[in-house]
mmCIF file of N, CA and C in Angstrom:
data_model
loop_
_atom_site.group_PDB
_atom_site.id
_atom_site.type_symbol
_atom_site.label_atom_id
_atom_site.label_comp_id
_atom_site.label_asym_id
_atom_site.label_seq_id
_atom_site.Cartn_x
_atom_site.Cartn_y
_atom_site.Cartn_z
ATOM 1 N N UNK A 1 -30.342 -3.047 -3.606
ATOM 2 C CA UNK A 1 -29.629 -3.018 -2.336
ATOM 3 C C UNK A 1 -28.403 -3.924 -2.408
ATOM 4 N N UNK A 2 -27.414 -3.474 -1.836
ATOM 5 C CA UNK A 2 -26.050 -4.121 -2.284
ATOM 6 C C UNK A 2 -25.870 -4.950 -0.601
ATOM 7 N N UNK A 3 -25.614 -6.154 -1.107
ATOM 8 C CA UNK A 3 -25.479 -6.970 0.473
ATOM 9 C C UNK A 3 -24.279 -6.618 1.003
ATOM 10 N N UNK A 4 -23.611 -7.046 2.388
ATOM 11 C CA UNK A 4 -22.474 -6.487 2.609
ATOM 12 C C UNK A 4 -22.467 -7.309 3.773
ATOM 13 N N UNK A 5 -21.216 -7.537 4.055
ATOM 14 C CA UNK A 5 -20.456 -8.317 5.250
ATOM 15 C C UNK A 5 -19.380 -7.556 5.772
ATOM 16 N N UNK A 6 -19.112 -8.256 6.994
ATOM 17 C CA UNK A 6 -17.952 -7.237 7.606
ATOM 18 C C UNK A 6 -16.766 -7.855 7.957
ATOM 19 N N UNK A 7 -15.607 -7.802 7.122
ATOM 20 C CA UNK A 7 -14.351 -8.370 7.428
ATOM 21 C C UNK A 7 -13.803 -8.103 8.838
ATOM 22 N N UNK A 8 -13.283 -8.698 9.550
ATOM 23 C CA UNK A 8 -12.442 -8.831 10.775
ATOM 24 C C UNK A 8 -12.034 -7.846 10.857
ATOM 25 N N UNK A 9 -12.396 -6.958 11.820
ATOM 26 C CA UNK A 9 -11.480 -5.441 11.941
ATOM 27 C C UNK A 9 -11.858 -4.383 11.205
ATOM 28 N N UNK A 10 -12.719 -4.515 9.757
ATOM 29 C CA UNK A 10 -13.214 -3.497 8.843
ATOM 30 C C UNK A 10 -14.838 -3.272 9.041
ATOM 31 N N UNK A 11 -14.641 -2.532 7.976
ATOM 32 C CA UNK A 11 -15.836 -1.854 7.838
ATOM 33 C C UNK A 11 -16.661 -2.744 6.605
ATOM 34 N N UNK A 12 -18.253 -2.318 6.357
ATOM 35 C CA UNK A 12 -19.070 -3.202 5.452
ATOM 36 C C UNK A 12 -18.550 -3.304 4.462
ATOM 37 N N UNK A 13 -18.311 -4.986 3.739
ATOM 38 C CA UNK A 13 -17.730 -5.099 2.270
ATOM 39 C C UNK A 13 -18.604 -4.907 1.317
ATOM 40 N N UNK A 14 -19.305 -4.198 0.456
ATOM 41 C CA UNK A 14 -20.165 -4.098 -0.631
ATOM 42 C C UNK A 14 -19.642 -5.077 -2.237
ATOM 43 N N UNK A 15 -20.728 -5.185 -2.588
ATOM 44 C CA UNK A 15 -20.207 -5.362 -3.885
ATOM 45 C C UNK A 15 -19.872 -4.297 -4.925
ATOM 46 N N UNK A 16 -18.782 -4.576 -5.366
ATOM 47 C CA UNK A 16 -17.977 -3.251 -6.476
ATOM 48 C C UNK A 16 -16.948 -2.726 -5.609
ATOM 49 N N UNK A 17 -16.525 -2.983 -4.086
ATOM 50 C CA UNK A 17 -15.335 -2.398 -3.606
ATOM 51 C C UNK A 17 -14.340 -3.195 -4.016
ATOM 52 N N UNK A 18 -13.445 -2.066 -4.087
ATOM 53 C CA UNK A 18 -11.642 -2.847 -4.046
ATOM 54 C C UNK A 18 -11.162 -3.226 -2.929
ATOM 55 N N UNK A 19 -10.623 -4.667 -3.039
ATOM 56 C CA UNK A 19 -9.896 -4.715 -1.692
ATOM 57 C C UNK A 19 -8.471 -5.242 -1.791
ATOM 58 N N UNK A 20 -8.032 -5.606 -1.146
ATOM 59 C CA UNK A 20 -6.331 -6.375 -1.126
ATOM 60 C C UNK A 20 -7.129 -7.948 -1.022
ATOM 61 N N UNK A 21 -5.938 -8.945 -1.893
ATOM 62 C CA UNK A 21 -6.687 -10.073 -2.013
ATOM 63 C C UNK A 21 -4.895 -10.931 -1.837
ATOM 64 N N UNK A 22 -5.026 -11.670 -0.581
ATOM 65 C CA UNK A 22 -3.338 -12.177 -0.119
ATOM 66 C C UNK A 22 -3.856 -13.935 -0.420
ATOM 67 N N UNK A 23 -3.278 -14.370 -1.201
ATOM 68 C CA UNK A 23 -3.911 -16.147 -1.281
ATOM 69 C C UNK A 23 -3.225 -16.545 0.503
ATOM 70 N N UNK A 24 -2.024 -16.362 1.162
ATOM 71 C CA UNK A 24 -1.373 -16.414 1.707
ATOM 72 C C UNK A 24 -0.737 -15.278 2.654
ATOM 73 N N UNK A 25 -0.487 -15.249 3.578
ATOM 74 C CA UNK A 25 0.093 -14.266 4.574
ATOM 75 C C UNK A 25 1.242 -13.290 3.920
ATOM 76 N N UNK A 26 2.053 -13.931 3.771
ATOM 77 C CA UNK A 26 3.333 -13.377 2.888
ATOM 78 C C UNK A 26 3.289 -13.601 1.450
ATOM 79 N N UNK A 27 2.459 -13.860 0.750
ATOM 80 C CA UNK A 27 1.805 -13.654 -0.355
ATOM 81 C C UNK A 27 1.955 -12.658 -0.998
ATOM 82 N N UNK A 28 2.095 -12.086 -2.682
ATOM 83 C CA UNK A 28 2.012 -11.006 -2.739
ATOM 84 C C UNK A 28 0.592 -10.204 -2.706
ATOM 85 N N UNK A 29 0.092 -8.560 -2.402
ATOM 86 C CA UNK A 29 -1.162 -8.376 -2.343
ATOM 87 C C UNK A 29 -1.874 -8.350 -4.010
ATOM 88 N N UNK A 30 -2.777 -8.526 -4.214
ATOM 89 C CA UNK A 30 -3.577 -8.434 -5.382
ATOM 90 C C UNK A 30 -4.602 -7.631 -5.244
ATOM 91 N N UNK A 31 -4.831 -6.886 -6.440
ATOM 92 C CA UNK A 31 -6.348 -5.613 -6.429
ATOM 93 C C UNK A 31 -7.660 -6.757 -7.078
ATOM 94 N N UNK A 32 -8.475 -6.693 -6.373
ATOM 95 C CA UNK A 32 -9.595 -7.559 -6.336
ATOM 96 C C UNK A 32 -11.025 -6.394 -6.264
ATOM 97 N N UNK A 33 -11.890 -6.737 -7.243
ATOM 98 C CA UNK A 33 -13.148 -6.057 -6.951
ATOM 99 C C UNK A 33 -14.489 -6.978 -6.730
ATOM 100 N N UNK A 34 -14.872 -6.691 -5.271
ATOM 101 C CA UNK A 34 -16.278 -7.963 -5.351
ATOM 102 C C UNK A 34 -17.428 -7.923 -5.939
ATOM 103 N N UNK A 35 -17.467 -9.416 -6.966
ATOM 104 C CA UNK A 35 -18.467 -9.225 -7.818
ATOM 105 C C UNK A 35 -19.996 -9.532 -7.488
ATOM 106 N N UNK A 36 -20.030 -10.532 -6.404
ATOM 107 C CA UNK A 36 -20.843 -11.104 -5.304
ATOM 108 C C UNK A 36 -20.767 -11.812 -3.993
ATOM 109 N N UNK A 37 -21.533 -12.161 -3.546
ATOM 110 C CA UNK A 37 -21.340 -12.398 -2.240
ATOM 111 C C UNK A 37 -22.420 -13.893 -1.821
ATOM 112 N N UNK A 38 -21.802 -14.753 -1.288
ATOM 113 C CA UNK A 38 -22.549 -16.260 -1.573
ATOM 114 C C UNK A 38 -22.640 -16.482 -0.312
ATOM 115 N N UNK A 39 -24.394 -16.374 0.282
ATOM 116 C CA UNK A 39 -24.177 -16.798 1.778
ATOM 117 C C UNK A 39 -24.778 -17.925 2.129
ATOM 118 N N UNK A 40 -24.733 -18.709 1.113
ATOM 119 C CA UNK A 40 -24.889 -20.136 1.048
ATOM 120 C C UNK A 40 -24.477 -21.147 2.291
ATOM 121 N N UNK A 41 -23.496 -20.721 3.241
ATOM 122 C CA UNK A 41 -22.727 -21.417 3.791
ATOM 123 C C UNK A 41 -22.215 -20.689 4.704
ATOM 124 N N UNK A 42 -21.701 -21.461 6.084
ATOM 125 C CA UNK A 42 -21.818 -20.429 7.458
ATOM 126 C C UNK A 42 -21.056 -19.532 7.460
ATOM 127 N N UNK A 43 -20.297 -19.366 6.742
ATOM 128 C CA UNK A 43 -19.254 -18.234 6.508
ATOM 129 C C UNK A 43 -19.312 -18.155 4.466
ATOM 130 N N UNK A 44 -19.691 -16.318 5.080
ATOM 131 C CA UNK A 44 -19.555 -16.222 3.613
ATOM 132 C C UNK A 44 -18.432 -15.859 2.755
ATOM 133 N N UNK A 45 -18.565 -16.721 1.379
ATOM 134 C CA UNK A 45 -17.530 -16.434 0.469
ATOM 135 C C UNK A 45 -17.697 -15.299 -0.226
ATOM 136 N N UNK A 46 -17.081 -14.731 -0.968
ATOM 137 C CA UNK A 46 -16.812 -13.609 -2.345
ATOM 138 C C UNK A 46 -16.410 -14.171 -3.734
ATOM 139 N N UNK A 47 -17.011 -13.850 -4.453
ATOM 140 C CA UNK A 47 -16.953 -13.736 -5.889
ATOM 141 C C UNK A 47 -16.064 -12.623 -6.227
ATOM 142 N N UNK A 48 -14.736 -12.556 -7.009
ATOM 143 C CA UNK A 48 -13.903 -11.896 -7.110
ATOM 144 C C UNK A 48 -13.165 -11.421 -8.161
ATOM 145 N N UNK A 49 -13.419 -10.232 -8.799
ATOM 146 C CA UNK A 49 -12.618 -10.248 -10.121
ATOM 147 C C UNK A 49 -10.973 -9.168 -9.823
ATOM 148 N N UNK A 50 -9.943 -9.873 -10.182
ATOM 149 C CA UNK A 50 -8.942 -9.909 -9.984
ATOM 150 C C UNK A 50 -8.614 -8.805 -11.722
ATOM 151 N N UNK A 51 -8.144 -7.434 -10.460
ATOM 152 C CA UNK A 51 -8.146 -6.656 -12.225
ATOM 153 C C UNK A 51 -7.005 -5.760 -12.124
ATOM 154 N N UNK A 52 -5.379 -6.778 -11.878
ATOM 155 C CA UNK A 52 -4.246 -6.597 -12.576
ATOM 156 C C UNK A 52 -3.401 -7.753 -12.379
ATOM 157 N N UNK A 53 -2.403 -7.887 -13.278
ATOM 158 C CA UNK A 53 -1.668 -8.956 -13.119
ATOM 159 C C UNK A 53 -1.988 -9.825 -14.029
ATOM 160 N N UNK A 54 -1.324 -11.507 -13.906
ATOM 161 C CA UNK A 54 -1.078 -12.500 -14.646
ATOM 162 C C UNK A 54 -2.886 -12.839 -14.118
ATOM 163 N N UNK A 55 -3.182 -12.870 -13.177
ATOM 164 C CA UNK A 55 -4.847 -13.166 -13.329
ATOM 165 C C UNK A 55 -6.502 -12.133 -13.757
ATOM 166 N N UNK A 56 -5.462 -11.402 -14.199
ATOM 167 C CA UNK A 56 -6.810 -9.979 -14.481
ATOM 168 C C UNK A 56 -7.424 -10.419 -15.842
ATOM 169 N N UNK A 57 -9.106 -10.023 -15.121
ATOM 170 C CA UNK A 57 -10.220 -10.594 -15.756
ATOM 171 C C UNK A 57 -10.519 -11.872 -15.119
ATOM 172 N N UNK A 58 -10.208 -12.611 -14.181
ATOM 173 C CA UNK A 58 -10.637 -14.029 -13.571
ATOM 174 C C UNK A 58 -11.088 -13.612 -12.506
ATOM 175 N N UNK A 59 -12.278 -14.631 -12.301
ATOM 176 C CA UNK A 59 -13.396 -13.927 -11.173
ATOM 177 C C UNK A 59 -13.228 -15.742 -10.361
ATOM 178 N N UNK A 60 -12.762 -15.080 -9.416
ATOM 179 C CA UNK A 60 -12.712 -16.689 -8.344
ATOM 180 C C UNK A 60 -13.760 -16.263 -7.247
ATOM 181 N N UNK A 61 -13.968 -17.630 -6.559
ATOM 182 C CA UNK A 61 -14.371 -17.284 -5.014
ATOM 183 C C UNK A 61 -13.882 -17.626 -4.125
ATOM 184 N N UNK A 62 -13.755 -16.625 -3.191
ATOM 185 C CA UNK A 62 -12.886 -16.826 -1.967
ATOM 186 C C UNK A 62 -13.288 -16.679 -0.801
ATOM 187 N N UNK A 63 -12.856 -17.143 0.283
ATOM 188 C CA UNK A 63 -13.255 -17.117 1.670
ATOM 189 C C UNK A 63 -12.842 -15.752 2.207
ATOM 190 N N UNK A 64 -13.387 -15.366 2.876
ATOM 191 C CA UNK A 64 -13.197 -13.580 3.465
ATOM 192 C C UNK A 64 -11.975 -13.307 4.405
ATOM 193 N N UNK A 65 -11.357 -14.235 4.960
ATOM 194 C CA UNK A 65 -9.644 -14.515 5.239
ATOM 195 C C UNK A 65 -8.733 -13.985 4.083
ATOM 196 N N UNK A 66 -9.085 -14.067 2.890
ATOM 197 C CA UNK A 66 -8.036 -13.934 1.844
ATOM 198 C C UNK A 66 -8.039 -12.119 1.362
ATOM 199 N N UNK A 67 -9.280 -11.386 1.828
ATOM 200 C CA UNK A 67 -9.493 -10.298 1.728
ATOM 201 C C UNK A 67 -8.789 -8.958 2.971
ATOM 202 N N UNK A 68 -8.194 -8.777 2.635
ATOM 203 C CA UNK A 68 -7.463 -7.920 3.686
ATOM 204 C C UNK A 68 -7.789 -6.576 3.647
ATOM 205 N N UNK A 69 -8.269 -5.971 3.348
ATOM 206 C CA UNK A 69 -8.401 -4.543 3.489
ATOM 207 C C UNK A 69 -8.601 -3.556 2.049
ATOM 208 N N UNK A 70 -9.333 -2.295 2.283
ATOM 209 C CA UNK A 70 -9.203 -2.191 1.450
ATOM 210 C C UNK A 70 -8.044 -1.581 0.409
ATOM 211 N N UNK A 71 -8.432 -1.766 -0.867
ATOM 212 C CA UNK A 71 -7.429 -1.595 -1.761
ATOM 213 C C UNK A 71 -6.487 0.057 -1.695
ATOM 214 N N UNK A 72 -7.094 0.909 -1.255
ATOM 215 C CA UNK A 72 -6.781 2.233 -0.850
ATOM 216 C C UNK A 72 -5.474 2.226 0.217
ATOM 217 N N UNK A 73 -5.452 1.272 0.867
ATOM 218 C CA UNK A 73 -4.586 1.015 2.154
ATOM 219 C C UNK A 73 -3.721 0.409 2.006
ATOM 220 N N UNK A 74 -3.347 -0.195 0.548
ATOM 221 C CA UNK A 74 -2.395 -1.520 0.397
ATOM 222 C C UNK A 74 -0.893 -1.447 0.507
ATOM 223 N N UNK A 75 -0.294 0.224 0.446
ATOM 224 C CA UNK A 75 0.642 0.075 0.453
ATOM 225 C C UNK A 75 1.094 0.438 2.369
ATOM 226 N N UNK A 76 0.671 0.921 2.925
ATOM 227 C CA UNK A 76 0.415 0.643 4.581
ATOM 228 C C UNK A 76 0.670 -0.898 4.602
ATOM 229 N N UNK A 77 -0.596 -1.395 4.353
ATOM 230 C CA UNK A 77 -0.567 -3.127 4.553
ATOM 231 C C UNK A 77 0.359 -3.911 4.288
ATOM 232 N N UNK A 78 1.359 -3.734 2.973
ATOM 233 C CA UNK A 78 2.511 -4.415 2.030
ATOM 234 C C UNK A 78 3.605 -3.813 3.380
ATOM 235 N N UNK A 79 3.449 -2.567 3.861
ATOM 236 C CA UNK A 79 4.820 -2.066 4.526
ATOM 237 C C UNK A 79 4.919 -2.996 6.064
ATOM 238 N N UNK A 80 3.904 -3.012 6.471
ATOM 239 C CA UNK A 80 3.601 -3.911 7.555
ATOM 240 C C UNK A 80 3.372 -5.073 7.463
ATOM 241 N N UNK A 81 3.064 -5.916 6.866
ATOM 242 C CA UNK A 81 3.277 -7.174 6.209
ATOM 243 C C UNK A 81 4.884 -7.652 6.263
ATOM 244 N N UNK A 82 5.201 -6.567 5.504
ATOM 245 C CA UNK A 82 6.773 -6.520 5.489
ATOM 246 C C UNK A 82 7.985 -6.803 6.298
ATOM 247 N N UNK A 83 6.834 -6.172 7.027
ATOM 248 C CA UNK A 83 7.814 -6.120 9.118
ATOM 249 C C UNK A 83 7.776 -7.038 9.255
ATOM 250 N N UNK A 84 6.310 -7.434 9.408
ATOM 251 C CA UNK A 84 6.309 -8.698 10.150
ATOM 252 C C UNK A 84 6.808 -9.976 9.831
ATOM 253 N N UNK A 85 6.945 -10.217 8.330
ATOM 254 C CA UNK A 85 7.438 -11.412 7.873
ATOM 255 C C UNK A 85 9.020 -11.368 7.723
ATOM 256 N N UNK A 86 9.522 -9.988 8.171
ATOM 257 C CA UNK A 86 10.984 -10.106 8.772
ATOM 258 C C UNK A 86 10.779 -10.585 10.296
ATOM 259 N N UNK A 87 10.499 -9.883 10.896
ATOM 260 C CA UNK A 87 10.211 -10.201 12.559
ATOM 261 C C UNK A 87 10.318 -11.806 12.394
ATOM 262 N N UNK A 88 9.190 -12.412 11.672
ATOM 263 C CA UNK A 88 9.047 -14.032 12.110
ATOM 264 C C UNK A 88 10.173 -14.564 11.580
ATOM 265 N N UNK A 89 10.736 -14.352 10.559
ATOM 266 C CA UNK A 89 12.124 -14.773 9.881
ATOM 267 C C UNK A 89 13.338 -14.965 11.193
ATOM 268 N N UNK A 90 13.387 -13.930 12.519
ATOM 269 C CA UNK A 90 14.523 -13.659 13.220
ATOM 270 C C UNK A 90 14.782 -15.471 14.179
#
């Protein structure tokens, strides 16, 4: 049985989904697949393997803030992201 949590606004995170992984708001997005899930602590973290880029193959853990959606949606997310970090710029 695969555990699963539910990001802010989404649907259940499983382990083995892709998601968008932002260290930061205006950050660039990163493809992230979750390797586990640590509910050790009142809010759970993710175990994360990061599989493109200057960090692919590194499995971090992260707080579920840094997970944005899933990876299927990212270029929606990057376009709107986009806006908005013009908008706050004005």
């Amino acid at each position: 049985m695969n555990e699963s949590y539910s990001l802010p606004g989404e649907d259940a995170v499983d382990v083995g989904d892709e998601l968008i992984y932002r260290l930061r708001d205006f950050s660039p997005s990163e493809h992230v697949r979750i390797v586990s899930v640590d509910y050790r602590k009142k809010m759970p973290r993710y175990d994360v393997e990061f599989l493109d880029g200057q960090n692919q193959g590194t499995v971090e853990n992260v707080p579920a803030g840094r997970l944005r959606g899933p990876w299927s949606a990212v270029r929606e997310y990057d376009e709107r992201m986009a806006h908005w970090e013009r908008f706050t710029q004005q």
